[in-house]
Structures are given as C-alpha cells and as structure tokens.
Amino acid sequence: MKLLGQLLVWGSLAVGALAAATAYLASLDAPNEQLVGLTLAAPAGVVELPDGTHGPIAEKDEKISESTLLTLRKAGVRNLRVKEFDFGRWRGKWYFAASLVVLLLGGRITRQSSKSKIAAEAKDGHAKSPKQTLQAIAEAVDRLRADLTGMPDAVAQTEAVVERLDELQKTHMTALVDAREALVATLGLAGYAGLMDAYASAERQINRAWSAAADGADHEMIACLEEASVLFEQARRKL
C-alpha cells in the first residue's frame, strides 16, 4: 500500500506540473475578443526577414492585435504564451484539480500505511518510541550535568563528557534519527520539521560540548551542555 501511495503522489506531481505549464497558454482557436490586448510572454511565430534570416512574427511584451492574430494563424501558430492568467482559458485546469485530489489520496495512503506498520511493530514489541528515546537523551544530558558537579577536577569532567557523549551519540541520538518514518507518520511533515529544528539545535550543542571537552575548554563545555538541556526540553514539548 505504501508503494501505491508513493506512486500516486509522484504521478500526481508530474501531471500537476504539466497542467500548470499550460496556465498561461492561449489557444489561437479562441475568438479574437478573448485574445486582443493580451501581452506576449514569449516571441510567437517565425517569419523570413528581408535579409534571408528568420525572426519572430510577434516579439515578447508585444500587445496582441487583430492583424497580429491573422498573421500568426496564417503561419500555423496554434498557441501563444501570454502574461495574463485566465481560469476560463486554462485548458489544463481539470487535470490540475484531479492531480491535487490524487496527491491528497496518495499522501493519505502513504501515511496510513506507515501508521499501520508502526502499530504492528509496536504490538510485536520491536518498535522504539521516539518519545521515550528523546526523553532518554534529555535525561542522560541532565544526569551528566549533575554528575560533573561531584567530580574532583576539570580533567575528570572533560573525560566523562567525551566518553558519555560519545556513547549517547552512538545509541539514543542515532535511534531518534532512525525513527524518522514514525515521527512523520505521527506528526506530519510540518510537525516533524518543527521537532527536528529544535532537535538539530540541541544536537549541535552536544557536538560543540564534545569538541570543547576534547580540547579541554571546560567552561564552553558546561555552557553547551546547559544550552543542549534547554533545547532538548523544547524538542520534548514539540513531540
């Protein structure tokens, strides 16, 4: 079902893009009163010039007149690209509308398929809860900050930060990134983007804290951990 949903999404996007490309096309089969006065968005037609070269019958930005229409029709031109949009003139509007419907349907099928998969995995006990993972990350950072206050010197603190953040990055933080499908299915793309914005900021502070600890910059290390703790709490609220 998920594959079907994705095919519907991509197919509707392709059809919608093609239909949208016709929005500013004006057919020369239309009566003159619908075309006269429109502004060309691109040169139209080809005519042989006195010097033997070829040029357009009508130039870009030229206002269409009845004489221009007559010349273009005689030259076999079928469509003009104009600057003015008219819904009634848009021949691809129903294809575009249909593509929107199919796009929504495909997105719904894809999301429902992801939710069903997540529910099945959770029932079997194999799913990892993104909420629990994020909570574990936040608690690990808070626990590290608390433990640092009881360590005898800066050397012990920096060694602990390097070791424990390295472990955190390889376990819980990797698991949260791997849970992208579950997060998108639960929150939607907009909700996922908001969550990951806060999470990415927190992750950068973790990386900076690790680098500062490796360089022996203990004051910057502490500041980065404090900032990471605040940002992880923001991410938890978004989730």
Short mmCIF file of C-alpha atoms in Angstrom, two decimals:
data_model
loop_
_atom_site.label_atom_id
_atom_site.label_comp_id
_atom_site.label_asym_id
_atom_site.label_seq_id
_atom_site.Cartn_x
_atom_site.Cartn_y
_atom_site.Cartn_z
CA MET A 1 0.00 0.00 0.00
CA LYS A 2 2.82 2.38 0.75
CA LEU A 3 4.30 1.85 -2.73
CA LEU A 4 0.90 2.56 -4.26
CA GLY A 5 0.61 5.76 -2.26
CA GLN A 6 4.06 6.91 -3.33
CA LEU A 7 3.31 6.16 -6.98
CA LEU A 8 0.10 8.19 -6.72
CA VAL A 9 1.98 11.08 -5.14
CA TRP A 10 4.74 11.20 -7.76
CA GLY A 11 2.32 10.62 -10.64
CA SER A 12 0.04 13.42 -9.48
CA LEU A 13 3.00 15.76 -9.08
CA ALA A 14 4.08 15.07 -12.66
CA VAL A 15 0.58 15.57 -14.07
CA GLY A 16 0.07 18.69 -11.95
CA ALA A 17 3.33 20.19 -13.16
CA LEU A 18 2.41 19.58 -16.81
CA ALA A 19 -1.06 21.02 -16.28
CA ALA A 20 0.35 24.09 -14.51
CA ALA A 21 2.63 24.72 -17.51
CA THR A 22 -0.48 25.37 -19.64
CA ALA A 23 -1.89 28.03 -17.32
CA TYR A 24 -0.53 30.89 -19.44
CA LEU A 25 -1.11 29.36 -22.86
CA ALA A 26 -3.75 31.00 -25.07
CA SER A 27 -5.11 28.98 -27.98
CA LEU A 28 -5.49 30.77 -31.32
CA ASP A 29 -8.72 28.80 -31.76
CA ALA A 30 -10.28 31.22 -29.26
CA PRO A 31 -12.24 34.21 -30.67
CA ASN A 32 -10.36 37.47 -31.24
CA GLU A 33 -12.13 39.31 -28.42
CA GLN A 34 -10.52 36.91 -25.92
CA LEU A 35 -7.02 37.41 -27.32
CA VAL A 36 -6.72 41.02 -28.47
CA GLY A 37 -4.93 43.13 -25.89
CA LEU A 38 -3.09 40.25 -24.18
CA THR A 39 0.67 40.63 -23.66
CA LEU A 40 3.03 38.05 -25.10
CA ALA A 41 5.32 36.37 -22.54
CA ALA A 42 7.50 34.89 -25.31
CA PRO A 43 8.10 35.54 -29.03
CA ALA A 44 5.47 33.96 -31.28
CA GLY A 45 5.69 32.56 -34.79
CA VAL A 46 8.55 32.62 -37.28
CA VAL A 47 8.81 34.82 -40.38
CA GLU A 48 11.53 35.20 -43.01
CA LEU A 49 13.16 38.61 -42.90
CA PRO A 50 14.30 40.61 -45.96
CA ASP A 51 17.95 39.65 -45.37
CA GLY A 52 17.08 35.94 -45.56
CA THR A 53 17.23 35.29 -41.83
CA HIS A 54 14.27 34.35 -39.66
CA GLY A 55 12.70 36.17 -36.77
CA PRO A 56 9.52 36.11 -34.66
CA ILE A 57 6.23 37.39 -36.03
CA ALA A 58 5.50 39.00 -32.68
CA GLU A 59 8.05 39.92 -30.01
CA LYS A 60 7.93 39.30 -26.28
CA ASP A 61 5.97 42.00 -24.36
CA GLU A 62 4.06 42.95 -27.51
CA LYS A 63 0.34 43.57 -27.20
CA ILE A 64 -1.65 41.24 -29.42
CA SER A 65 -3.67 42.94 -32.16
CA GLU A 66 -6.14 41.57 -34.69
CA SER A 67 -3.60 41.91 -37.50
CA THR A 68 -1.03 40.01 -35.45
CA LEU A 69 -3.55 37.23 -34.84
CA LEU A 70 -4.29 36.99 -38.56
CA THR A 71 -0.59 36.69 -39.39
CA LEU A 72 0.02 34.13 -36.67
CA ARG A 73 -2.89 31.96 -37.79
CA LYS A 74 -1.70 32.05 -41.39
CA ALA A 75 1.74 30.94 -40.19
CA GLY A 76 0.16 27.90 -38.49
CA VAL A 77 0.77 29.02 -34.89
CA ARG A 78 -1.58 27.19 -32.53
CA ASN A 79 -0.79 28.63 -29.07
CA LEU A 80 0.61 31.79 -27.54
CA ARG A 81 2.32 32.17 -24.19
CA VAL A 82 0.89 35.25 -22.55
CA LYS A 83 1.39 37.09 -19.25
CA GLU A 84 -2.26 37.31 -18.22
CA PHE A 85 -3.88 34.39 -16.39
CA ASP A 86 -7.50 33.48 -17.03
CA PHE A 87 -9.08 30.49 -15.34
CA GLY A 88 -11.63 30.04 -18.11
CA ARG A 89 -8.89 29.94 -20.74
CA TRP A 90 -6.77 27.42 -18.79
CA ARG A 91 -7.19 24.14 -20.66
CA GLY A 92 -5.33 22.05 -18.09
CA LYS A 93 -7.30 23.19 -15.05
CA TRP A 94 -9.25 19.96 -14.63
CA TYR A 95 -6.10 17.86 -14.92
CA PHE A 96 -4.52 20.09 -12.27
CA ALA A 97 -7.55 19.72 -9.98
CA ALA A 98 -7.54 15.95 -10.45
CA SER A 99 -3.82 15.81 -9.65
CA LEU A 100 -4.47 17.62 -6.35
CA VAL A 101 -7.14 15.09 -5.40
CA VAL A 102 -4.86 12.16 -6.27
CA LEU A 103 -1.97 13.83 -4.40
CA LEU A 104 -4.06 14.04 -1.23
CA LEU A 105 -5.22 10.46 -1.67
CA GLY A 106 -1.67 9.20 -2.21
CA GLY A 107 -0.44 11.10 0.84
CA ARG A 108 -3.23 9.65 2.95
CA ILE A 109 -2.50 6.10 1.77
CA THR A 110 1.23 6.53 2.46
CA ARG A 111 0.66 7.96 5.92
CA GLN A 112 -1.90 5.31 6.85
CA SER A 113 0.46 2.57 5.66
CA SER A 114 3.25 3.97 7.84
CA LYS A 115 0.94 4.17 10.86
CA SER A 116 -0.19 0.56 10.33
CA LYS A 117 3.40 -0.61 10.11
CA ILE A 118 4.34 1.26 13.28
CA ALA A 119 1.32 -0.14 15.13
CA ALA A 120 2.20 -3.68 14.04
CA GLU A 121 5.80 -3.30 15.18
CA ALA A 122 4.69 -1.85 18.49
CA LYS A 123 2.36 -4.80 19.01
CA ASP A 124 5.24 -7.18 18.43
CA GLY A 125 7.41 -5.22 20.82
CA HIS A 126 10.03 -4.24 18.23
CA ALA A 127 9.24 -0.57 17.81
CA LYS A 128 11.27 2.14 19.51
CA SER A 129 9.21 5.01 20.86
CA PRO A 130 10.65 8.35 19.65
CA LYS A 131 9.15 9.99 22.73
CA GLN A 132 10.94 7.59 25.07
CA THR A 133 14.16 7.96 23.08
CA LEU A 134 14.07 11.74 23.28
CA GLN A 135 13.32 11.55 26.97
CA ALA A 136 16.28 9.20 27.48
CA ILE A 137 18.56 11.68 25.66
CA ALA A 138 17.37 14.61 27.77
CA GLU A 139 17.74 12.62 30.99
CA ALA A 140 21.23 11.47 30.01
CA VAL A 141 22.34 15.08 29.44
CA ASP A 142 20.80 16.24 32.74
CA ARG A 143 22.39 13.32 34.59
CA LEU A 144 25.77 14.14 33.06
CA ARG A 145 25.50 17.77 34.12
CA ALA A 146 24.61 16.70 37.67
CA ASP A 147 27.48 14.21 37.85
CA LEU A 148 30.01 16.80 36.70
CA THR A 149 29.48 18.85 39.87
CA GLY A 150 30.72 15.97 42.01
CA MET A 151 33.90 15.27 40.04
CA PRO A 152 37.23 16.26 41.60
CA ASP A 153 38.80 18.26 38.77
CA ALA A 154 38.39 19.58 35.22
CA VAL A 155 40.32 16.65 33.73
CA ALA A 156 37.86 14.12 35.15
CA GLN A 157 34.96 16.24 33.92
CA THR A 158 36.20 16.53 30.34
CA GLU A 159 36.99 12.81 30.19
CA ALA A 160 33.49 11.97 31.41
CA VAL A 161 31.87 14.30 28.88
CA VAL A 162 33.84 12.85 25.96
CA GLU A 163 33.08 9.28 26.97
CA ARG A 164 29.40 9.70 27.77
CA LEU A 165 28.51 11.98 24.89
CA ASP A 166 30.26 9.62 22.52
CA GLU A 167 28.09 6.80 23.81
CA LEU A 168 24.96 8.97 23.64
CA GLN A 169 25.63 9.87 20.00
CA LYS A 170 26.04 6.22 19.05
CA THR A 171 22.89 4.97 20.80
CA HIS A 172 19.89 7.16 21.62
CA MET A 173 20.65 10.01 19.21
CA THR A 174 21.09 7.60 16.31
CA ALA A 175 17.85 5.82 17.25
CA LEU A 176 15.88 9.07 17.11
CA VAL A 177 17.15 9.86 13.61
CA ASP A 178 16.26 6.33 12.54
CA ALA A 179 12.69 6.91 13.77
CA ARG A 180 12.01 9.48 11.02
CA GLU A 181 9.24 7.42 9.42
CA ALA A 182 7.38 7.04 12.70
CA LEU A 183 7.74 10.73 13.51
CA VAL A 184 6.48 11.85 10.09
CA ALA A 185 3.54 9.46 10.30
CA THR A 186 2.64 10.78 13.75
CA LEU A 187 3.37 14.49 13.40
CA GLY A 188 3.10 15.12 9.66
CA LEU A 189 5.86 16.83 7.68
CA ALA A 190 5.27 20.25 9.26
CA GLY A 191 5.29 18.85 12.80
CA TYR A 192 8.37 16.75 12.04
CA ALA A 193 10.19 19.80 10.66
CA GLY A 194 9.39 21.78 13.81
CA LEU A 195 10.61 18.98 16.05
CA MET A 196 13.82 18.42 14.13
CA ASP A 197 14.59 22.14 14.10
CA ALA A 198 14.78 22.12 17.90
CA TYR A 199 16.47 18.72 17.97
CA ALA A 200 19.14 19.73 15.43
CA SER A 201 19.99 22.81 17.51
CA ALA A 202 20.37 20.62 20.59
CA GLU A 203 22.48 18.14 18.66
CA ARG A 204 24.84 20.93 17.57
CA GLN A 205 25.31 21.93 21.20
CA ILE A 206 26.11 18.31 22.08
CA ASN A 207 28.73 18.21 19.32
CA ARG A 208 30.19 21.51 20.50
CA ALA A 209 30.30 20.23 24.09
CA TRP A 210 32.12 17.09 22.93
CA SER A 211 34.65 19.17 20.96
CA ALA A 212 35.14 21.59 23.83
CA ALA A 213 35.75 18.68 26.23
CA ALA A 214 38.24 17.11 23.83
CA ASP A 215 40.09 20.45 23.66
CA GLY A 216 40.00 20.94 27.44
CA ALA A 217 37.74 24.01 27.22
CA ASP A 218 35.69 23.12 30.28
CA HIS A 219 33.78 26.43 30.57
CA GLU A 220 32.50 26.20 26.99
CA MET A 221 31.72 22.52 27.55
CA ILE A 222 29.48 23.31 30.54
CA ALA A 223 27.72 26.15 28.68
CA CYS A 224 26.99 23.92 25.68
CA LEU A 225 25.56 21.18 27.88
CA GLU A 226 23.28 23.68 29.61
CA GLU A 227 22.05 25.00 26.25
CA ALA A 228 21.55 21.46 24.96
CA SER A 229 19.44 20.63 28.01
CA VAL A 230 17.12 23.59 27.30
CA LEU A 231 16.82 22.72 23.61
CA PHE A 232 16.07 19.05 24.29
CA GLU A 233 13.27 20.14 26.62
CA GLN A 234 11.86 22.30 23.79
CA ALA A 235 12.02 19.30 21.46
CA ARG A 236 10.20 17.15 24.03
CA ARG A 237 7.39 19.71 24.23
CA LYS A 238 7.06 19.72 20.42
CA LEU A 239 6.86 15.93 20.38
#
